[in-house]
Every structure is written in C-alpha cells, then in structure tokens.
Short mmCIF file of C-alpha atoms in Angstrom, two decimals:
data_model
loop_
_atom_site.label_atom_id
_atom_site.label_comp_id
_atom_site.label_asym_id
_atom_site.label_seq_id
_atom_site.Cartn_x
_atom_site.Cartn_y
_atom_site.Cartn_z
CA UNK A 1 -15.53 10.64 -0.32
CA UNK A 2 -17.90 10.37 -2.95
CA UNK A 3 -20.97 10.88 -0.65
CA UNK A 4 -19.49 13.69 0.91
CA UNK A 5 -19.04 15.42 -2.64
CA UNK A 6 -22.71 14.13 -3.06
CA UNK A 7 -23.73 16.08 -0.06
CA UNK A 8 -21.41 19.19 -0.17
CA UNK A 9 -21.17 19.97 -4.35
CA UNK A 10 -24.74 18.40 -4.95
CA UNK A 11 -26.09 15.82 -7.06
CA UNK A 12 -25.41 12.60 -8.24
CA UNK A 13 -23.00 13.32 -11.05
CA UNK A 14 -20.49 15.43 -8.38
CA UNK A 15 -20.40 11.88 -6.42
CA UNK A 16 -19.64 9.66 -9.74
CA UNK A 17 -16.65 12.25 -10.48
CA UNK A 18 -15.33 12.05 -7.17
CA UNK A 19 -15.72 8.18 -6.96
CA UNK A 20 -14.37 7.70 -9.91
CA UNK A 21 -11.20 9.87 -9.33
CA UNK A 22 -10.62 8.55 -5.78
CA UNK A 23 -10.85 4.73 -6.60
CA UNK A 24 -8.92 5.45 -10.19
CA UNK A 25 -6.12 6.91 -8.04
CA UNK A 26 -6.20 4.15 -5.70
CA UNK A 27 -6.39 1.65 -8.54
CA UNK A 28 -3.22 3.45 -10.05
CA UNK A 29 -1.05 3.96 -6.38
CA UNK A 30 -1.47 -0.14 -6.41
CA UNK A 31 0.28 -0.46 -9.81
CA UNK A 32 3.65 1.78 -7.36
CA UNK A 33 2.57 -1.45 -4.47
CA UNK A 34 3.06 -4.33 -7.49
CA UNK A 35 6.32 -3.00 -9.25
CA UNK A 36 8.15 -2.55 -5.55
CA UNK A 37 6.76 -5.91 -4.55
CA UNK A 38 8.99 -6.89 -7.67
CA UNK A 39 12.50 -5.40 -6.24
CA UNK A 40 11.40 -7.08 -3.30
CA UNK A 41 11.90 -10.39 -4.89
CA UNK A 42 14.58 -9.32 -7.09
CA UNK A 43 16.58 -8.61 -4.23
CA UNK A 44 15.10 -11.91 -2.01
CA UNK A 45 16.44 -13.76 -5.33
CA UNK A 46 19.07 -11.55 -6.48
CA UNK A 47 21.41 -14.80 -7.69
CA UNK A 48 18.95 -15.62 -10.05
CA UNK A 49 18.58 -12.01 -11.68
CA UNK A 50 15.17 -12.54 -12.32
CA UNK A 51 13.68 -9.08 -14.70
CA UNK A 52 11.13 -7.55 -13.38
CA UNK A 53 7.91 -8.48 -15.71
CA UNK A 54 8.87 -12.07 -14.26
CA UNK A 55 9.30 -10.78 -10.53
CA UNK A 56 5.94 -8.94 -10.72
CA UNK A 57 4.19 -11.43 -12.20
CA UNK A 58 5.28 -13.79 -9.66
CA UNK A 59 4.67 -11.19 -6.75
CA UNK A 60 1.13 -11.48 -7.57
CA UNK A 61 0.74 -15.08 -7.40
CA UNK A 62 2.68 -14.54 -3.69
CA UNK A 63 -0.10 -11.78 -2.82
CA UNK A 64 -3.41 -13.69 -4.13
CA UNK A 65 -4.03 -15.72 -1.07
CA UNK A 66 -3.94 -13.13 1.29
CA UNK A 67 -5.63 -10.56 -1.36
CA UNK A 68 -8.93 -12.51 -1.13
CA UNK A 69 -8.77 -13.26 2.47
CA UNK A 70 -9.77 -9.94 4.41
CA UNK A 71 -13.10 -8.72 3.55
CA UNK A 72 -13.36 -5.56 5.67
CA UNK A 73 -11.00 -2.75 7.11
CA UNK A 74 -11.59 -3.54 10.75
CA UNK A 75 -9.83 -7.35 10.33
CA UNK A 76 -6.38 -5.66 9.43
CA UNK A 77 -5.93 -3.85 12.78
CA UNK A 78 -3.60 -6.40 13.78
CA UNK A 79 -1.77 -6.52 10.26
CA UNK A 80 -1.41 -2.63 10.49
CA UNK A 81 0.66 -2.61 13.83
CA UNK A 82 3.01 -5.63 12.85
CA UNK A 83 3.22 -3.37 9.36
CA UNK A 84 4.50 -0.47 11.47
CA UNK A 85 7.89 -2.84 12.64
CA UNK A 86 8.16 -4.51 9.61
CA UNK A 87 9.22 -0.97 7.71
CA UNK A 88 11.24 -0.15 10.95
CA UNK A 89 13.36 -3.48 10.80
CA UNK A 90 14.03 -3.00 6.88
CA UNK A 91 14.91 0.40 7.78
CA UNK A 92 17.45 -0.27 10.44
CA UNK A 93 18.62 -2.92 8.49
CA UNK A 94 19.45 -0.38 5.42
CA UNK A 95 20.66 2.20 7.63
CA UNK A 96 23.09 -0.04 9.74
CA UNK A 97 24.82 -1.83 6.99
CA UNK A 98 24.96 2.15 5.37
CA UNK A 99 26.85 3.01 8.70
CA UNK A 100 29.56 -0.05 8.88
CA UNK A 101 29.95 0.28 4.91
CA UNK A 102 31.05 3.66 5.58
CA UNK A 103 30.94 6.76 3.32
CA UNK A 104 32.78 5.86 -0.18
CA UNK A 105 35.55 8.67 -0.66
CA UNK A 106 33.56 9.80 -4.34
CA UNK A 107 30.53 10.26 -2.33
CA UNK A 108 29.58 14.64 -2.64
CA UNK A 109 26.68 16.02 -1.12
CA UNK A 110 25.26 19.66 -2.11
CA UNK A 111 23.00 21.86 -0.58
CA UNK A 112 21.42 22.17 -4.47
CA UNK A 113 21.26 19.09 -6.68
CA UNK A 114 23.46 19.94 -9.80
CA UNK A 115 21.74 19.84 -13.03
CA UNK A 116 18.01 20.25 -12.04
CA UNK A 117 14.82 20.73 -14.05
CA UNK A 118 11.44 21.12 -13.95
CA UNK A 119 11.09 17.67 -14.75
CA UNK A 120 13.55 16.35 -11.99
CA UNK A 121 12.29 19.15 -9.91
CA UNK A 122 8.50 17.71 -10.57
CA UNK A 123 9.64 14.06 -9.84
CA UNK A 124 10.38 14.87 -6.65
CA UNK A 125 8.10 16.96 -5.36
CA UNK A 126 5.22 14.01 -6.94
CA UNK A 127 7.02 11.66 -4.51
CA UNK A 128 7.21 13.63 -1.63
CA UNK A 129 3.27 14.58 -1.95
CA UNK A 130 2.79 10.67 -2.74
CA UNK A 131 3.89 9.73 0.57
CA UNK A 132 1.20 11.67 2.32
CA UNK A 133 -1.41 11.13 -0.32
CA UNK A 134 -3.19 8.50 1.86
CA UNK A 135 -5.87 10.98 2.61
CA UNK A 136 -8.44 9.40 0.13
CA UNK A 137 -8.72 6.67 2.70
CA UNK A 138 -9.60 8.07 5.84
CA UNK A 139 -13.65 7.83 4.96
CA UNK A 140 -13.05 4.51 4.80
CA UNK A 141 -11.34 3.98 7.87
CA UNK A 142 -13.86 6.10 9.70
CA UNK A 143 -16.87 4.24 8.32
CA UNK A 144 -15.81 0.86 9.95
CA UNK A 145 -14.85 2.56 13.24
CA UNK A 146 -16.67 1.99 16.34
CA UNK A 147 -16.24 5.29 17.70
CA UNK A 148 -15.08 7.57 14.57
CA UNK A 149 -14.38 10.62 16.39
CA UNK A 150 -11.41 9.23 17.53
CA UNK A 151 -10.07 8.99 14.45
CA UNK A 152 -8.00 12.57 14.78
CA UNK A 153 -5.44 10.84 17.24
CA UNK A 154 -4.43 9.47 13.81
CA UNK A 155 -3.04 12.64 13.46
CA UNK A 156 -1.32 13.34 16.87
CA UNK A 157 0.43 9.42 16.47
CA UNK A 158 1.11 8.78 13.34
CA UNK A 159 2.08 11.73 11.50
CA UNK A 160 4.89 12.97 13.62
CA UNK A 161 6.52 9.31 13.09
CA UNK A 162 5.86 9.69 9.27
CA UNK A 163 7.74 13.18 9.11
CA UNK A 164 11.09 11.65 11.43
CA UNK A 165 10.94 8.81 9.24
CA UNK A 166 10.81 10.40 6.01
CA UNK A 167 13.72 13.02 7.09
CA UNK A 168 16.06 10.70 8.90
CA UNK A 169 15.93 8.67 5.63
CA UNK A 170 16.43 11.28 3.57
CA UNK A 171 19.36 13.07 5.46
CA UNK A 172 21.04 9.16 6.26
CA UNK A 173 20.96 7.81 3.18
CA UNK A 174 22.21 11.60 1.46
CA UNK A 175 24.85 12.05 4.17
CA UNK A 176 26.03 8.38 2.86
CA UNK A 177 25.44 7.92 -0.49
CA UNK A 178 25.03 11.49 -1.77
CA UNK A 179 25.18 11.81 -5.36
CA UNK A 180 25.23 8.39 -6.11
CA UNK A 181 22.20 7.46 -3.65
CA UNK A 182 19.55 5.21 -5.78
CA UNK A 183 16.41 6.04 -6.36
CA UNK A 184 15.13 2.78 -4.31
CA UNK A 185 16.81 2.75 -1.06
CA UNK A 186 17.17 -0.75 -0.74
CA UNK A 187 19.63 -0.75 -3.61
CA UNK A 188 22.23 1.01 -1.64
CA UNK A 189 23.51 -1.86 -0.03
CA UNK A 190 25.46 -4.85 -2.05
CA UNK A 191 24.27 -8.17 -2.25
CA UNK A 192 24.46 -9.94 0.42
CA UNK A 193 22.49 -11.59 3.64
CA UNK A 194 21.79 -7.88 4.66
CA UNK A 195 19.75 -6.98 0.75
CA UNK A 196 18.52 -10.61 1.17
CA UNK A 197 16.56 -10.03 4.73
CA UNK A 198 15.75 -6.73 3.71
CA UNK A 199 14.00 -7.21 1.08
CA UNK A 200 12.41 -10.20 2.28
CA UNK A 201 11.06 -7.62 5.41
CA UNK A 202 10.24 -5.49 2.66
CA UNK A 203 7.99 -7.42 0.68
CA UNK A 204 5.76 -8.20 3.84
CA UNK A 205 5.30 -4.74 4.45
CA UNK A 206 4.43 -3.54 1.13
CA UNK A 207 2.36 -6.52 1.06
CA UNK A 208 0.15 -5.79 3.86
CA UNK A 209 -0.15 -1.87 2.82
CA UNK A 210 -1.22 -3.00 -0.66
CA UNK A 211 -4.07 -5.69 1.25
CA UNK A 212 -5.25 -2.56 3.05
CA UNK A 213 -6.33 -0.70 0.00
CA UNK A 214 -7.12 -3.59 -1.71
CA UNK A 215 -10.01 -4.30 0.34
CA UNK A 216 -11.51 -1.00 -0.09
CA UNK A 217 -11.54 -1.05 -4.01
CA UNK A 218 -12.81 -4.74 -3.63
CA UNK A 219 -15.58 -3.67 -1.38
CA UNK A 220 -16.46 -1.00 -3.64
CA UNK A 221 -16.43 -3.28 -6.68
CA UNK A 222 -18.24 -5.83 -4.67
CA UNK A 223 -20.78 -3.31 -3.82
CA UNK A 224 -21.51 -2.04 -7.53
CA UNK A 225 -21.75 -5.77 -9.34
CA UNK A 226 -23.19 -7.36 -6.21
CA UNK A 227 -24.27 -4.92 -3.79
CA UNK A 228 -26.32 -7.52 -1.34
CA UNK A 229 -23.57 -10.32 -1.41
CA UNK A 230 -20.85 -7.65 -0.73
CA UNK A 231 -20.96 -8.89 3.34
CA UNK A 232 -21.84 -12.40 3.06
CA UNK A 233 -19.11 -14.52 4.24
CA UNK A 234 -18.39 -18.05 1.60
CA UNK A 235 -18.15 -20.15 4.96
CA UNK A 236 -21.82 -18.98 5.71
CA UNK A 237 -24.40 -22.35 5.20
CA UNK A 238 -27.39 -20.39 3.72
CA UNK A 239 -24.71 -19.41 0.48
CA UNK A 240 -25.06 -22.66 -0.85
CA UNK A 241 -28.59 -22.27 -0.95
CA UNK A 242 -28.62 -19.02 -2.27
CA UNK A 243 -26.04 -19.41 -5.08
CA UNK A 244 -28.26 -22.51 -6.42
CA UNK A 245 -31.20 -20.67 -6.10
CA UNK A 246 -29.18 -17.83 -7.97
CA UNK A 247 -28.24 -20.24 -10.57
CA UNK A 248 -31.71 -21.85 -10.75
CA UNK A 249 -34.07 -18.85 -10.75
CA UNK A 250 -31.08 -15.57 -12.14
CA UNK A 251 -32.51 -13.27 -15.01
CA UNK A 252 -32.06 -9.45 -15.19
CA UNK A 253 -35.18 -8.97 -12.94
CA UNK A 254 -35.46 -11.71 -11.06
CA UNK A 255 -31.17 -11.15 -9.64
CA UNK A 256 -32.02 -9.48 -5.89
CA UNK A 257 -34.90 -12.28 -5.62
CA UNK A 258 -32.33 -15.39 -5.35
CA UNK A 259 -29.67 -13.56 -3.56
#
C-alpha cells in the first residue's frame, strides 16, 4: 500500500506515511491476536485461574515456533482453509451448548440497548469496522499470487460467509444471553469440557490468523534491516558461507559485499 500511495499521492514521503500507518496498525491489531490468545488459555486451563499477564506471556512462548517458521504468504494456503473450520467448530461448539443451556428466565433483549453513549456507542461501531479492517492486507496477498487478478473472487467467497457469520452470532448469542451476553463470546458458556475444547479450537485459530500477518510485518522488517537476506532460506548451504564471510569482512560499507 505504500507504493501505491508512492505512485498515486507522489513522492517518497506520501509512501513512508502510508507504510508507516499500515504496518503500525497491523503491529497494533496483533496486540487484539496476543490478549485473546490469553482467554484462550485461560479457558484451556480455567482450574488453574491463571491472570492474564501470565496467560499472555505464556501464549507467546506457545506461538514462537510456528511464528518463525513461515517465511512467505503463499506457504499458509493450507493453514488458511483448516483456519476457516477451526472458527466454525468453536462456533458450533458455543452456539450448541447456548441452545441445550437454554435461555435463563432474567435474560431481556431490546430493540435499543438501555443506557447508551457515545462512548459505548463508539465501542461498538470500532469493533464492528475492526472485523472488516483486513483490507490493509490484500497488496500483500496479491503480490505473492500467481495470477492476481483473481484475487476479486475473494470477494464473491468470502465476504458473504463473513456477513452470515457475524449476524448469526450476533442475533444467537443476543436471542440467548441478551443483556447479560459477555463481551467475549466464549465466556457465555460455564466451565466445563465444552469452554475447555473451545477454547482449545480457539487458540489454533487465532493462532494461525495472527502467523498470517505476522509474516508480512516480518518480511517488511526483514526487508528494511536486511533487504538481500529477506528470501534466503537458513537450510540453504551457501548461508554458512555467507554469514562467515559477513562476520569476517562486515563494516558499514563493505555489508551488501559479504551477503
């Protein structure tokens, strides 16, 4: 996105702006990834009651091996698709044990939410936009395609099962748990097997979504400290000569001449 501001607003400075807001908002949606990757575990371990600095923290540790295993876009294809029934199970999961629970008797629903404000109001509405906000990735996507004008039967597939999703969600878990519902939706059911699994489900998808954009703001990392390393693989045989060559020969200048 940053080349395309460089080419439709002009110059190099447009392009830094843009790259720098795109890959500081992606830097910032991962922080959202981390701290629901730390219910997940909560409820995977919910008899120890573990707080949630301590479930993050250990969330990360869980994620690091498979954070530094993909290197491009095009080698989570297969990760993406299983990602697509993972969210399904966990929601029919949710959903079902909703159902045979039942609807408590104190449950009210109301056309309006009682007591709004702007700032309840403005919650909201940042979540709903949130969801969609995966826009800043389609370059990306595109650039490792072999045929990118395809890419608009994104569109056509995916978004109509984003919008059911979303709405028979919403209206399930509102006709259920109205005004009580919880913010997180897996914390609408008790503990139990059902929170246990469900969480568990849970944490491999949000797992795999945040490896997907974690790639991209390697790459471009990569790409800025070591631009000409950013596609050489550590199982390749010529890196062992050209990291000791690096080591041997590295000053300011002489940097692109070892690698």
């Amino acid at each position: 996105m940053g080349e395309a501001a460089r080419m439709t607003l002009g110059g190099d400075k447009a392009a830094m702006a843009v790259y720098a807001m795109v890959y500081g908002f992606a830097w910032l949606g991962q922080s959202s990834y981390i701290l629901v990757l730390g219910k997940c575990l909560q409820g995977i371990l919910f008899h120890i009651e573990l707080c949630l600095p301590i479930a993050t923290a250990l969330s990360c540790l869980l994620c690091l091996p498979i954070a530094v295993s993909v290197r491009h876009l095009s080698d989570s294809v297969l990760l993406c698709f299983i990602n697509l029934f993972l969210i399904l199970a966990v929601l029919t999961i949710v959903m079902a044990k909703m159902y045979y629970v039942g609807r408590p008797a104190q449950v009210n629903t109301f056309a309006f939410a009682q007591q709004m404000s702007f700032g309840s109001v403005f919650g909201a509405a940042s979540n709903v936009v949130y969801s969609y906000a995966g826009h800043w990735l389609y370059f990306e996507l595109m650039a490792e395609m072999e045929r990118p004008e395809q890419f608009p039967r994104v569109f056509l597939i995916n978004v109509p099962i984003q919008v059911s999703l979303y709405l028979l969600v919403a209206c399930w878990g509102y006709h259920f748990a109205g005004d009580k519902a919880e913010g997180y939706f897996l914390d609408n059911l008790p503990d139990g097997p059902a929170y246990r699994w469900a969480s568990a489900l849970l944490f491999l998808h949000v797992a795999i979504a945040f490896l997907v954009k974690n790639v991209v703001l390697a790459r471009a990392l990569h790409q800025k400290l070591a631009p000409s390393r950013v596609d050489v693989d550590l199982r390749e045989p010529q890196l062992q000569h050209r990291s000791s060559l690096a080591f041997h020969l590295w000053t300011p200048s002489a940097d692109c001449v070892a690698v």
